[in-house]
Coordinates of C-alpha atoms in Angstrom, one line a residue:
Chain A
M1 CA -10.1 -100.5 -48.3
T2 CA -12.0 -103.0 -46.2
L3 CA -14.2 -102.7 -43.4
S4 CA -13.2 -103.6 -39.9
A5 CA -14.7 -105.9 -37.9
L6 CA -16.2 -103.4 -35.6
Q7 CA -17.7 -101.8 -38.7
L8 CA -19.1 -104.7 -40.2
D9 CA -20.5 -105.7 -36.7
L10 CA -22.2 -102.0 -36.7
L11 CA -23.8 -102.9 -40.0
T12 CA -25.0 -106.3 -39.3
S13 CA -26.5 -105.9 -35.7
R14 CA -28.2 -102.6 -36.4
Y15 CA -30.5 -103.7 -39.2
N16 CA -33.5 -102.5 -37.4
Y17 CA -32.2 -99.0 -37.3
Y18 CA -31.6 -99.1 -40.9
A19 CA -35.3 -100.4 -41.5
V20 CA -36.4 -97.6 -39.5
V21 CA -34.5 -94.9 -41.3
L22 CA -35.7 -96.2 -44.6
L23 CA -39.6 -96.6 -43.5
L24 CA -39.1 -93.0 -42.3
G25 CA -37.4 -91.7 -45.5
I26 CA -40.0 -93.7 -48.0
G27 CA -43.0 -92.4 -46.0
L28 CA -42.0 -88.8 -46.1
Y29 CA -41.0 -89.0 -49.6
M30 CA -44.3 -90.4 -50.5
L31 CA -46.1 -87.9 -48.4
V32 CA -44.3 -85.2 -50.1
E33 CA -44.1 -86.3 -53.5
S34 CA -47.0 -88.3 -54.6
P35 CA -49.7 -86.3 -56.4
N36 CA -52.4 -89.0 -55.5
L37 CA -54.3 -88.4 -52.2
V38 CA -54.4 -91.9 -51.2
K39 CA -51.0 -92.5 -52.0
K40 CA -50.3 -89.5 -49.5
V41 CA -52.3 -91.2 -46.7
I42 CA -50.4 -94.5 -47.4
G43 CA -46.8 -92.5 -47.0
M44 CA -48.2 -91.2 -43.7
N45 CA -49.0 -94.8 -42.5
I46 CA -45.6 -96.1 -43.5
F47 CA -43.7 -92.9 -41.9
Q48 CA -45.7 -93.8 -38.6
T49 CA -44.8 -97.6 -39.1
G50 CA -41.2 -96.3 -38.9
I51 CA -41.9 -94.7 -35.7
F52 CA -43.6 -97.7 -34.1
L53 CA -40.5 -99.9 -35.3
F54 CA -38.3 -97.6 -33.9
F55 CA -39.9 -98.0 -30.4
I56 CA -40.2 -101.6 -30.4
T57 CA -36.5 -101.7 -31.5
L58 CA -35.8 -99.7 -27.9
A59 CA -37.7 -102.4 -26.1
Y60 CA -35.6 -105.1 -27.3
R61 CA -33.2 -106.7 -24.9
A62 CA -30.6 -109.5 -26.0
G63 CA -31.8 -112.8 -24.5
G64 CA -35.0 -111.3 -23.2
N65 CA -38.5 -113.2 -23.2
P66 CA -41.7 -111.7 -24.1
P67 CA -43.0 -109.6 -21.3
V68 CA -45.6 -111.8 -20.3
V69 CA -44.9 -113.2 -16.9
T70 CA -44.9 -117.1 -17.0
K71 CA -43.1 -119.6 -15.0
G72 CA -39.9 -119.1 -17.2
G73 CA -39.2 -115.7 -15.6
G74 CA -36.9 -113.1 -16.7
P75 CA -35.1 -111.2 -18.1
Y76 CA -38.0 -109.8 -20.0
V77 CA -37.9 -107.1 -22.8
S78 CA -39.1 -103.9 -21.8
P79 CA -43.1 -103.8 -22.1
L80 CA -43.4 -100.0 -21.9
P81 CA -42.8 -99.2 -25.5
H82 CA -45.1 -102.0 -26.9
V83 CA -47.9 -100.4 -24.6
L84 CA -47.1 -97.0 -26.0
I85 CA -47.4 -98.3 -29.4
L86 CA -50.3 -100.1 -29.2
T87 CA -51.9 -96.5 -28.2
A88 CA -49.9 -94.9 -31.4
I89 CA -51.4 -97.6 -33.5
V90 CA -55.0 -96.9 -32.7
V91 CA -54.3 -93.2 -33.2
G92 CA -52.9 -93.9 -36.4
V93 CA -55.9 -96.1 -37.5
S94 CA -58.4 -93.2 -36.4
L95 CA -56.1 -90.6 -38.3
T96 CA -56.2 -92.9 -41.6
A97 CA -60.0 -93.3 -41.0
V98 CA -60.6 -89.5 -40.9
A99 CA -58.1 -88.9 -43.8
L100 CA -59.8 -91.5 -46.0
A101 CA -63.4 -89.9 -45.1
L102 CA -62.2 -86.7 -46.3
I103 CA -60.8 -88.1 -49.3
V104 CA -64.2 -89.8 -50.1
R105 CA -65.7 -86.4 -49.9
I106 CA -63.1 -84.6 -51.9
Y107 CA -63.4 -87.4 -54.7
S108 CA -67.2 -86.9 -54.6
E109 CA -67.2 -83.2 -55.0
Y110 CA -64.3 -82.8 -57.2
G111 CA -64.0 -86.1 -59.0
T112 CA -60.5 -86.3 -58.9
L113 CA -57.8 -87.6 -56.5
D114 CA -54.8 -85.7 -58.1
E115 CA -53.6 -83.1 -56.2
D116 CA -52.2 -80.8 -58.9
T117 CA -55.9 -80.8 -60.7
L118 CA -57.4 -80.4 -57.0
E119 CA -55.5 -77.5 -56.9
Q120 CA -56.6 -75.9 -60.1
L121 CA -60.2 -76.6 -59.1
Y122 CA -59.8 -75.3 -55.6
Y123 CA -58.5 -71.9 -56.2
D124 CA -60.9 -71.4 -59.1
Chain B
M1 CA -64.3 -85.0 -5.1
I2 CA -62.3 -82.4 -4.6
E3 CA -59.0 -84.3 -4.8
H4 CA -60.2 -85.8 -8.1
L5 CA -60.6 -82.3 -9.6
P6 CA -58.0 -82.6 -12.4
V7 CA -59.0 -85.8 -13.8
L8 CA -62.6 -84.8 -13.4
L9 CA -61.8 -81.8 -16.0
V10 CA -60.6 -84.4 -18.5
V11 CA -63.4 -86.8 -18.0
V12 CA -66.4 -84.5 -17.6
P13 CA -66.0 -83.4 -21.4
I14 CA -65.3 -86.6 -23.1
I15 CA -68.3 -88.2 -21.6
G16 CA -70.2 -85.2 -22.4
G17 CA -68.9 -85.7 -25.8
A18 CA -70.6 -88.9 -26.3
V19 CA -73.9 -87.7 -25.1
P20 CA -74.9 -86.0 -28.3
L21 CA -73.9 -89.1 -30.6
V22 CA -76.5 -91.1 -28.3
A23 CA -79.1 -88.3 -28.5
S24 CA -78.9 -88.5 -32.3
L25 CA -81.2 -91.4 -31.8
V26 CA -84.0 -89.2 -30.3
T27 CA -83.2 -85.7 -31.5
D28 CA -80.6 -84.0 -33.8
R29 CA -80.8 -80.6 -32.2
A30 CA -80.0 -81.6 -28.7
G31 CA -76.3 -81.1 -29.1
W32 CA -76.0 -77.4 -28.2
S33 CA -77.7 -77.5 -24.9
I34 CA -75.4 -81.0 -23.8
A35 CA -72.3 -79.0 -24.7
L36 CA -73.4 -76.0 -22.8
A37 CA -74.2 -78.2 -19.9
T38 CA -70.6 -79.8 -19.8
T39 CA -68.9 -76.6 -20.7
L40 CA -70.5 -74.9 -17.7
V41 CA -69.5 -77.9 -15.3
H42 CA -66.0 -77.6 -16.9
A43 CA -65.7 -74.2 -16.1
A44 CA -67.1 -74.7 -12.5
L45 CA -64.3 -77.5 -12.0
A46 CA -61.8 -75.1 -13.4
G47 CA -62.9 -72.5 -11.2
L48 CA -62.3 -74.8 -7.9
L49 CA -59.2 -75.8 -9.3
A50 CA -58.1 -72.3 -9.7
R51 CA -59.0 -71.6 -6.2
Q52 CA -57.0 -74.8 -4.8
V53 CA -54.0 -73.7 -6.8
W54 CA -54.0 -70.1 -5.5
T55 CA -54.2 -71.5 -1.9
D56 CA -52.0 -74.6 -2.2
G57 CA -49.7 -74.1 -5.0
V58 CA -49.1 -77.0 -7.5
V59 CA -51.5 -79.8 -7.5
S60 CA -50.3 -83.3 -8.5
Y61 CA -52.8 -86.1 -9.2
A62 CA -51.9 -90.0 -10.0
V63 CA -54.2 -91.3 -12.5
G64 CA -55.4 -94.6 -11.3
G65 CA -53.7 -94.3 -8.0
F66 CA -50.4 -95.9 -9.7
A67 CA -47.1 -94.8 -8.1
L68 CA -45.4 -92.1 -9.7
P69 CA -43.2 -92.0 -11.7
Y70 CA -44.3 -95.1 -13.4
G71 CA -48.0 -94.1 -13.5
I72 CA -49.3 -91.2 -15.5
E73 CA -49.4 -88.0 -13.3
L74 CA -51.5 -84.7 -13.9
V75 CA -50.0 -81.6 -12.8
V76 CA -51.6 -78.4 -12.5
D77 CA -49.6 -75.2 -11.6
G78 CA -50.3 -71.3 -12.1
L79 CA -49.5 -71.4 -15.8
S80 CA -51.6 -74.5 -16.6
V81 CA -54.6 -73.3 -14.3
A82 CA -54.3 -70.1 -16.3
V83 CA -55.0 -71.8 -19.6
V84 CA -57.3 -74.2 -18.4
A85 CA -59.6 -71.1 -17.3
L86 CA -59.1 -69.7 -20.6
I87 CA -60.3 -72.8 -22.6
S88 CA -63.5 -72.9 -20.3
A89 CA -64.0 -69.1 -20.9
I90 CA -63.5 -69.5 -24.6
S91 CA -65.8 -72.6 -25.2
L92 CA -68.4 -70.7 -23.6
G93 CA -68.2 -67.7 -25.6
V94 CA -68.1 -69.9 -28.8
L95 CA -71.0 -71.7 -27.7
A96 CA -73.1 -68.5 -27.2
Y97 CA -72.1 -67.4 -30.9
A98 CA -72.5 -71.2 -32.3
R99 CA -76.1 -71.1 -31.0
H100 CA -77.5 -69.1 -33.9
A101 CA -74.4 -69.4 -36.3
G102 CA -74.3 -73.0 -36.3
P103 CA -73.5 -75.8 -37.3
H104 CA -76.3 -77.2 -35.3
E105 CA -75.8 -81.3 -36.1
N106 CA -75.0 -83.0 -32.7
T107 CA -71.9 -84.5 -34.5
F108 CA -70.6 -80.9 -34.4
Y109 CA -71.0 -80.6 -30.6
S110 CA -69.3 -84.1 -30.0
Q111 CA -66.2 -82.8 -31.9
F112 CA -66.6 -79.5 -29.9
L113 CA -66.2 -81.5 -26.6
L114 CA -64.0 -84.0 -27.9
L115 CA -61.6 -80.6 -28.6
V116 CA -62.1 -79.2 -25.2
T117 CA -61.2 -82.7 -23.8
G118 CA -58.0 -82.7 -25.9
L119 CA -56.9 -79.2 -24.9
T120 CA -57.9 -79.6 -21.3
G121 CA -55.8 -83.0 -21.1
M122 CA -52.8 -81.2 -22.9
T123 CA -52.9 -78.4 -20.3
V124 CA -53.0 -80.6 -17.1
T125 CA -50.8 -83.7 -18.2
G126 CA -47.4 -84.3 -16.6
D127 CA -46.4 -87.0 -18.9
V128 CA -44.8 -86.7 -22.2
F129 CA -46.5 -89.7 -24.2
N130 CA -49.8 -88.4 -22.3
L131 CA -49.2 -85.1 -24.1
Y132 CA -48.9 -87.0 -27.4
V133 CA -52.1 -88.9 -27.0
F134 CA -54.0 -85.7 -26.2
L135 CA -52.2 -83.8 -29.2
E136 CA -53.9 -86.5 -31.5
I137 CA -57.4 -86.0 -29.9
T138 CA -57.2 -82.3 -30.3
G139 CA -56.0 -82.7 -33.7
L140 CA -58.5 -85.2 -34.7
A141 CA -61.4 -83.2 -33.4
A142 CA -59.9 -80.1 -35.1
Y143 CA -59.5 -81.8 -38.3
G144 CA -63.2 -82.9 -38.0
L145 CA -64.3 -79.0 -37.0
V146 CA -62.6 -77.6 -39.9
A147 CA -64.0 -80.3 -42.1
S148 CA -67.7 -79.6 -40.9
G149 CA -68.0 -76.4 -43.1
R150 CA -70.6 -76.7 -46.2
D151 CA -68.2 -76.1 -48.9
A152 CA -66.2 -79.2 -50.0
S153 CA -63.1 -76.7 -50.1
A154 CA -63.5 -77.2 -46.2
A155 CA -62.8 -81.1 -46.8
V156 CA -59.4 -80.3 -48.8
A157 CA -58.4 -77.6 -46.4
A158 CA -59.0 -80.4 -43.5
L159 CA -56.8 -83.0 -45.1
K160 CA -54.0 -80.6 -45.6
Y161 CA -54.3 -79.9 -41.8
L162 CA -54.3 -83.5 -41.3
V163 CA -51.3 -84.5 -43.2
I164 CA -49.2 -81.6 -41.8
G165 CA -50.7 -82.1 -38.4
T166 CA -49.7 -85.7 -38.4
V167 CA -46.1 -85.2 -39.4
G168 CA -45.7 -82.7 -36.6
A169 CA -47.2 -85.1 -34.0
S170 CA -45.2 -87.9 -35.3
L171 CA -42.1 -86.1 -35.1
Y172 CA -42.9 -85.4 -31.6
L173 CA -43.8 -89.1 -30.8
L174 CA -40.0 -89.7 -32.2
G175 CA -38.5 -87.3 -30.2
V176 CA -40.2 -88.9 -27.2
G177 CA -38.8 -92.2 -28.4
Y178 CA -35.3 -90.6 -28.2
A179 CA -35.9 -89.2 -24.5
L180 CA -37.1 -92.3 -23.5
A181 CA -34.0 -94.0 -24.8
A182 CA -32.0 -91.6 -23.0
T183 CA -33.7 -91.6 -19.6
G184 CA -36.2 -94.5 -19.4
T185 CA -38.9 -92.5 -18.1
L186 CA -42.0 -90.7 -19.5
N187 CA -43.0 -88.4 -16.4
M188 CA -41.7 -84.8 -17.0
A189 CA -40.4 -84.1 -13.6
D190 CA -38.7 -87.4 -13.5
M191 CA -37.2 -87.0 -17.0
S192 CA -36.0 -83.4 -16.4
A193 CA -33.8 -84.9 -13.6
K194 CA -32.5 -87.6 -15.6
L195 CA -31.8 -85.7 -19.0
A196 CA -29.5 -83.5 -16.6
A197 CA -27.8 -86.7 -15.3
V198 CA -27.4 -88.0 -19.0
G199 CA -25.6 -84.6 -20.1
Y200 CA -27.3 -82.0 -22.2
D201 CA -24.7 -82.2 -24.9
S202 CA -25.6 -85.8 -25.3
T203 CA -26.7 -86.5 -28.9
L204 CA -29.7 -88.4 -27.7
V205 CA -30.8 -85.4 -25.7
L206 CA -30.2 -82.9 -28.4
T207 CA -32.0 -85.1 -30.9
A208 CA -34.9 -85.6 -28.5
F209 CA -35.2 -81.7 -28.2
G210 CA -35.0 -81.1 -31.8
L211 CA -37.8 -83.4 -32.8
M212 CA -40.1 -82.8 -30.0
V213 CA -39.8 -78.8 -30.4
G214 CA -39.8 -79.3 -34.1
G215 CA -43.0 -81.3 -34.0
L216 CA -44.7 -78.9 -31.6
T217 CA -43.9 -75.8 -33.8
V218 CA -45.7 -77.3 -36.9
K219 CA -48.7 -77.5 -34.3
V220 CA -48.2 -73.8 -33.0
A221 CA -47.9 -72.8 -36.9
L222 CA -44.5 -71.0 -36.7
F223 CA -43.4 -69.8 -39.8
P224 CA -42.2 -72.1 -42.5
L225 CA -44.4 -74.8 -40.9
H226 CA -47.7 -72.7 -41.0
T227 CA -49.0 -73.4 -44.3
W228 CA -52.1 -75.4 -43.2
Q229 CA -53.2 -72.6 -41.1
P230 CA -54.4 -70.0 -43.5
D231 CA -56.7 -72.7 -45.4
A232 CA -57.9 -74.3 -42.1
Y233 CA -58.8 -71.2 -40.7
A234 CA -60.7 -69.4 -44.0
N235 CA -62.6 -72.5 -44.8
A236 CA -63.8 -73.6 -41.4
P237 CA -67.2 -72.6 -40.2
D238 CA -67.2 -69.2 -38.4
S239 CA -68.0 -70.9 -34.9
A240 CA -65.0 -73.5 -35.6
S241 CA -62.5 -70.9 -37.0
A242 CA -63.0 -68.6 -33.9
F243 CA -62.6 -71.6 -31.6
I244 CA -59.7 -73.3 -33.2
S245 CA -57.9 -69.8 -33.7
A246 CA -58.4 -69.1 -30.4
L247 CA -57.1 -72.5 -28.5
V248 CA -55.4 -74.9 -30.7
S249 CA -52.2 -73.2 -31.4
T250 CA -52.3 -71.4 -27.8
V251 CA -52.4 -74.7 -26.2
S252 CA -49.7 -76.2 -28.2
A253 CA -47.7 -73.1 -27.6
Y254 CA -48.2 -73.5 -23.8
A255 CA -47.2 -77.2 -24.5
L256 CA -44.0 -75.9 -25.9
A257 CA -43.4 -73.7 -22.7
R258 CA -44.1 -76.8 -20.5
L259 CA -41.6 -78.9 -22.6
L260 CA -39.0 -75.9 -22.4
F261 CA -39.3 -75.2 -18.7
S262 CA -40.5 -78.7 -17.1
V263 CA -38.7 -81.2 -18.9
F264 CA -35.6 -79.5 -20.6
T265 CA -35.3 -76.6 -18.3
V266 CA -33.7 -73.2 -18.4
D267 CA -30.3 -74.9 -17.6
F268 CA -30.5 -76.7 -21.1
L269 CA -30.9 -73.8 -22.8
T270 CA -28.1 -71.8 -21.3
A271 CA -26.0 -75.2 -21.5
V272 CA -26.8 -75.5 -25.3
P273 CA -27.1 -71.9 -26.8
A274 CA -27.6 -73.3 -30.3
A275 CA -31.0 -74.7 -29.1
R276 CA -32.0 -71.1 -27.6
W277 CA -30.7 -69.3 -30.7
A278 CA -32.4 -71.6 -33.0
L279 CA -35.7 -71.0 -31.3
V280 CA -35.1 -67.4 -31.1
A281 CA -34.2 -67.3 -34.9
L282 CA -37.6 -69.3 -35.7
A283 CA -39.6 -67.3 -33.7
S284 CA -38.3 -63.9 -35.1
L285 CA -38.6 -65.2 -38.7
S286 CA -42.3 -66.1 -38.0
I287 CA -42.9 -62.7 -36.5
V288 CA -41.6 -60.9 -39.5
A289 CA -42.7 -63.2 -42.4
G290 CA -46.1 -63.6 -40.6
S291 CA -46.9 -59.9 -40.5
A292 CA -45.6 -59.5 -44.2
L293 CA -47.5 -62.3 -45.6
A294 CA -50.7 -60.6 -43.7
V295 CA -49.8 -57.2 -45.4
S296 CA -50.2 -58.8 -48.8
Q297 CA -53.7 -60.9 -48.1
R298 CA -56.7 -59.9 -49.6
N299 CA -59.2 -62.1 -47.6
V300 CA -59.6 -61.0 -44.2
Q301 CA -59.9 -64.4 -42.5
R302 CA -56.5 -65.2 -44.3
M303 CA -55.1 -62.2 -43.0
L304 CA -55.9 -63.0 -39.4
A305 CA -54.5 -66.2 -40.0
Y306 CA -51.1 -65.2 -40.9
S307 CA -51.4 -62.4 -38.2
S308 CA -51.4 -65.6 -35.8
V309 CA -48.1 -67.0 -37.4
S310 CA -46.7 -63.6 -36.5
Q311 CA -48.3 -63.4 -32.8
F312 CA -47.3 -66.8 -32.0
G313 CA -43.7 -66.2 -32.9
L314 CA -43.8 -63.2 -30.2
V315 CA -45.2 -65.7 -27.8
I316 CA -42.4 -68.3 -28.5
A317 CA -39.6 -65.4 -28.5
G318 CA -40.9 -64.6 -24.9
F319 CA -40.7 -68.3 -23.7
T320 CA -37.3 -68.5 -25.1
V321 CA -35.9 -65.4 -23.6
A322 CA -37.1 -67.4 -20.5
T323 CA -36.6 -64.4 -17.8
P324 CA -39.6 -64.3 -15.2
I325 CA -40.9 -60.7 -16.9
A326 CA -40.5 -62.4 -20.2
V327 CA -42.5 -65.5 -19.7
V328 CA -45.1 -63.6 -17.6
G329 CA -45.5 -61.4 -21.1
A330 CA -45.6 -64.6 -23.4
T331 CA -48.3 -65.8 -20.9
V332 CA -50.4 -62.5 -20.8
H333 CA -50.1 -62.3 -24.6
L334 CA -51.0 -66.1 -24.9
V335 CA -54.4 -65.5 -22.9
G336 CA -54.8 -62.0 -24.6
H337 CA -54.3 -63.3 -28.2
A338 CA -56.9 -66.0 -27.7
V339 CA -59.5 -63.8 -26.5
M340 CA -58.7 -61.0 -29.5
K341 CA -58.1 -63.8 -32.1
G342 CA -61.2 -65.5 -31.5
G343 CA -63.3 -62.1 -31.2
L344 CA -61.8 -60.9 -34.7
F345 CA -62.8 -64.2 -36.3
A346 CA -66.1 -64.0 -34.9
A347 CA -66.6 -60.4 -35.9
T348 CA -65.5 -61.3 -39.3
G349 CA -68.2 -63.9 -39.3
I350 CA -70.9 -61.1 -38.1
I351 CA -69.7 -58.7 -40.9
E352 CA -69.9 -61.3 -43.6
R353 CA -73.4 -62.3 -42.7
E354 CA -74.6 -59.0 -42.5
T355 CA -73.0 -57.5 -45.7
G356 CA -71.3 -60.3 -47.8
A357 CA -68.0 -58.6 -47.4
S358 CA -65.2 -60.8 -46.9
T359 CA -62.1 -58.8 -48.4
V360 CA -60.3 -56.1 -47.4
G361 CA -61.8 -54.2 -50.5
G362 CA -65.0 -55.4 -49.6
Y363 CA -64.8 -54.0 -45.9
A364 CA -65.1 -50.5 -47.4
G365 CA -67.8 -48.4 -45.8
M366 CA -69.2 -51.3 -43.9
G367 CA -68.5 -49.4 -40.6
T368 CA -72.0 -47.8 -40.7
R369 CA -73.6 -50.8 -41.9
T370 CA -72.6 -53.0 -39.0
P371 CA -71.6 -50.5 -36.4
L372 CA -71.6 -52.6 -33.5
A373 CA -69.6 -55.6 -35.1
A374 CA -67.1 -53.2 -37.0
G375 CA -66.6 -51.2 -34.0
A376 CA -65.7 -54.6 -31.8
F377 CA -63.3 -55.5 -34.6
T378 CA -61.6 -52.2 -34.7
V379 CA -61.2 -52.1 -30.8
L380 CA -59.9 -55.8 -31.2
A381 CA -57.6 -55.0 -33.9
L382 CA -56.1 -51.9 -32.1
A383 CA -55.5 -54.3 -29.0
M384 CA -53.7 -56.6 -31.3
V385 CA -51.5 -53.7 -32.4
G386 CA -50.8 -52.9 -28.9
V387 CA -52.2 -49.8 -28.4
P388 CA -52.3 -49.0 -24.5
P389 CA -54.3 -49.9 -22.3
A390 CA -55.4 -52.8 -24.2
I391 CA -54.1 -56.5 -23.3
G392 CA -52.0 -56.7 -26.4
F393 CA -49.9 -54.0 -24.9
V394 CA -49.1 -55.2 -21.9
G395 CA -48.0 -58.6 -23.3
K396 CA -45.6 -56.9 -25.9
W397 CA -44.3 -54.6 -23.3
Y398 CA -43.5 -57.4 -20.7
I399 CA -41.7 -59.4 -23.6
L400 CA -39.9 -56.3 -24.8
V401 CA -38.5 -55.3 -21.3
G402 CA -37.8 -59.1 -20.8
A403 CA -35.7 -59.2 -24.0
V404 CA -34.0 -55.8 -23.0
E405 CA -33.0 -57.4 -19.7
A406 CA -31.6 -60.5 -21.3
E407 CA -29.9 -58.6 -23.9
I408 CA -31.5 -60.8 -26.9
W409 CA -31.5 -57.9 -29.2
P410 CA -33.0 -59.5 -32.3
V411 CA -36.1 -60.0 -30.5
V412 CA -36.3 -56.2 -29.6
A413 CA -36.0 -55.4 -33.2
V414 CA -37.9 -57.7 -34.5
L415 CA -40.9 -56.8 -32.0
L416 CA -40.7 -53.2 -33.0
V417 CA -40.6 -53.8 -36.7
S418 CA -43.7 -56.2 -36.5
T419 CA -45.8 -53.8 -34.4
L420 CA -45.5 -51.5 -37.1
L421 CA -46.5 -54.2 -39.9
T422 CA -49.3 -55.2 -37.6
L423 CA -50.3 -51.7 -37.6
A424 CA -50.1 -51.5 -41.3
Y425 CA -52.6 -54.1 -41.8
F426 CA -55.1 -53.2 -39.3
A427 CA -54.9 -49.3 -40.0
R428 CA -55.8 -50.5 -43.8
L429 CA -58.9 -52.3 -42.8
G430 CA -59.8 -49.4 -40.2
E431 CA -59.7 -47.0 -42.7
R432 CA -61.5 -48.9 -45.4
L433 CA -64.3 -49.4 -42.7
Y434 CA -64.6 -46.1 -41.8
F435 CA -63.5 -43.7 -44.6
A436 CA -63.5 -45.4 -47.7
E437 CA -66.8 -45.5 -50.3
A438 CA -68.7 -48.4 -49.9
T439 CA -68.1 -51.3 -53.0
I440 CA -70.8 -53.6 -52.1
R441 CA -74.2 -51.7 -52.8
E442 CA -76.8 -54.4 -52.5
E443 CA -78.1 -55.1 -49.0
A444 CA -77.2 -58.2 -47.1
P445 CA -76.7 -61.0 -49.8
V446 CA -77.5 -64.2 -48.1
A447 CA -74.3 -66.4 -48.2
D448 CA -75.4 -69.1 -45.9
G449 CA -78.9 -70.2 -46.4
G450 CA -80.8 -67.3 -44.5
A451 CA -77.9 -66.1 -42.5
S452 CA -78.8 -63.6 -39.8
V453 CA -77.2 -62.3 -36.7
S454 CA -78.5 -63.0 -33.1
T455 CA -77.9 -60.9 -30.1
G456 CA -75.7 -63.9 -28.8
M457 CA -73.3 -63.5 -31.5
L458 CA -72.9 -59.6 -31.3
A459 CA -72.6 -60.2 -27.3
V460 CA -69.8 -62.2 -27.8
V461 CA -68.0 -60.0 -30.1
V462 CA -68.5 -57.0 -27.7
V463 CA -67.8 -59.1 -24.7
A464 CA -64.4 -59.8 -26.6
A465 CA -63.8 -56.4 -27.2
V466 CA -64.3 -55.6 -23.8
L467 CA -62.3 -58.2 -22.4
A468 CA -59.3 -57.2 -24.7
V469 CA -59.0 -53.8 -22.6
A470 CA -60.5 -55.1 -19.3
L471 CA -58.0 -58.0 -19.0
T472 CA -55.2 -55.5 -18.5
A473 CA -56.9 -55.2 -14.8
A474 CA -56.3 -59.0 -14.4
V475 CA -52.7 -58.9 -15.4
P476 CA -51.6 -58.1 -11.6
A477 CA -53.5 -61.3 -10.4
L478 CA -51.9 -63.4 -13.1
D479 CA -48.6 -62.1 -12.2
Q480 CA -49.1 -63.0 -8.5
L481 CA -50.2 -66.6 -9.8
L482 CA -47.1 -67.0 -11.8
E483 CA -45.0 -65.4 -9.1
Q484 CA -45.3 -68.8 -7.0
T485 CA -44.9 -70.8 -10.2
L486 CA -42.1 -69.7 -12.1
P487 CA -39.1 -69.4 -9.8
P488 CA -39.0 -73.4 -9.5
L489 CA -39.5 -73.6 -13.4
L490 CA -37.0 -71.1 -14.1
N491 CA -34.6 -72.3 -11.6
Q492 CA -34.4 -69.1 -9.6

């Protein structure tokens, strides 16, 4: 059985969305499965990056120029998602900073970054 | 001045929140007074706004004067003004408690005001992306407040809260993306009209609903998504856990209601029965599982946290039933729960300071050693169970009547069962407090470096207990306020 032209087209033209799904999946998997707290935070970042890419892909328009008004004129890609994601990136950076600060405190107190070891210390 | 009220409500605490950090250059004990001054201004603004909503109905404000629906809109109606007033009142109460109970650092009060900013912003915003930003501001401040406890376990609890909370907020953001793809707008009112035009059975719309509501239920802490809550509440300093337990989930539940009624609308719930039943199922599961987990707890603060899981299931069930009486009931319970749960956490803080008791077993015989705090605790607990004439009864009764009217029987059954379970865990505590032999002999073991109890702390708990009963008298006023607001929201 061979792929029809339409299916092939779907596969090749939607690669951004595959990247989004991949990033969301990898991020969430790291977040849940990695016992290392720092890697959990990295997973959280990858998960958020997937969402950022999703928004940027939404804004894309075939043949569109960057949304900077110059002499060239339109059509432009939608500037709105870019602005939203700029905000979301700032939020993501602050969250990472707070998370890392908490991890520093946890490490200085318990001397470990391993979740399972921490769990044992925590409930004793 | 008066036309800028909605935006001032958000701007005042965020500016006030920066002042304690600057004041740290001079003194590190100025935070409390600055927070008090800012919160008093916030309360005055909230009062003025409530009066304006009472006379004029819905107040809309375009931030920066940008034309709607492209600019950010702030919308205040009867429902949001009730929540704003609640935020002011609880903040003042928590400040009265924190005056003596601490923490005393300036940074704590910066975070406190940042949390007030986030909560107020979530309440007044009329823009789904703006809601995400304020959700994250609320989250960041709450993580910081939880971590401000002396023990390192507070940092562990805060990190857990941060990771789960971030996933919830990110799912919400992803849902906003889907809604944006479907409608091309972020303004709630505009989006609700365009969603109807796209068609409620469109995959984009259904996915957006699932992700946005799913993300918010993490913040509300409904049953399978509640795991951050008990650790966070039990490890935070007493002032912070009273504040967070009273407001953070409350405002998230309000945001969920806003999303249901202002964005997706009741028509969506009717057109997609699966969405309504999924929410009813989640809420019912939460009510039963939360109560059952609460019964099995030994630590009193963890028990109260699980009790929240159950009570918020009830609130969400009320909103999902979506008849006017059920929505009024859910709002009454939302407000009442904030007062009762905040008061209960404050009371456990006092009891632990005075007697060292923090477990159900340890509470034995403590009723006579801390008569005032234990008395207030008992009154609040009975109010939470729903003994008339307390506010807890009114909320539950309205939700029950609404569910019977709408013939959503699972909610009726679950509500009755959960009331029995609530009685089970609170009655056990009451029995220990007054009728059991004391297990803790020595006088007041000092837990917190010379912990003592001030008049302000006791006053907060007593006022909360009095309010838990007296608020019943305010229900007709709230009813009238919502009478103008609800019909357009519920399409009636």
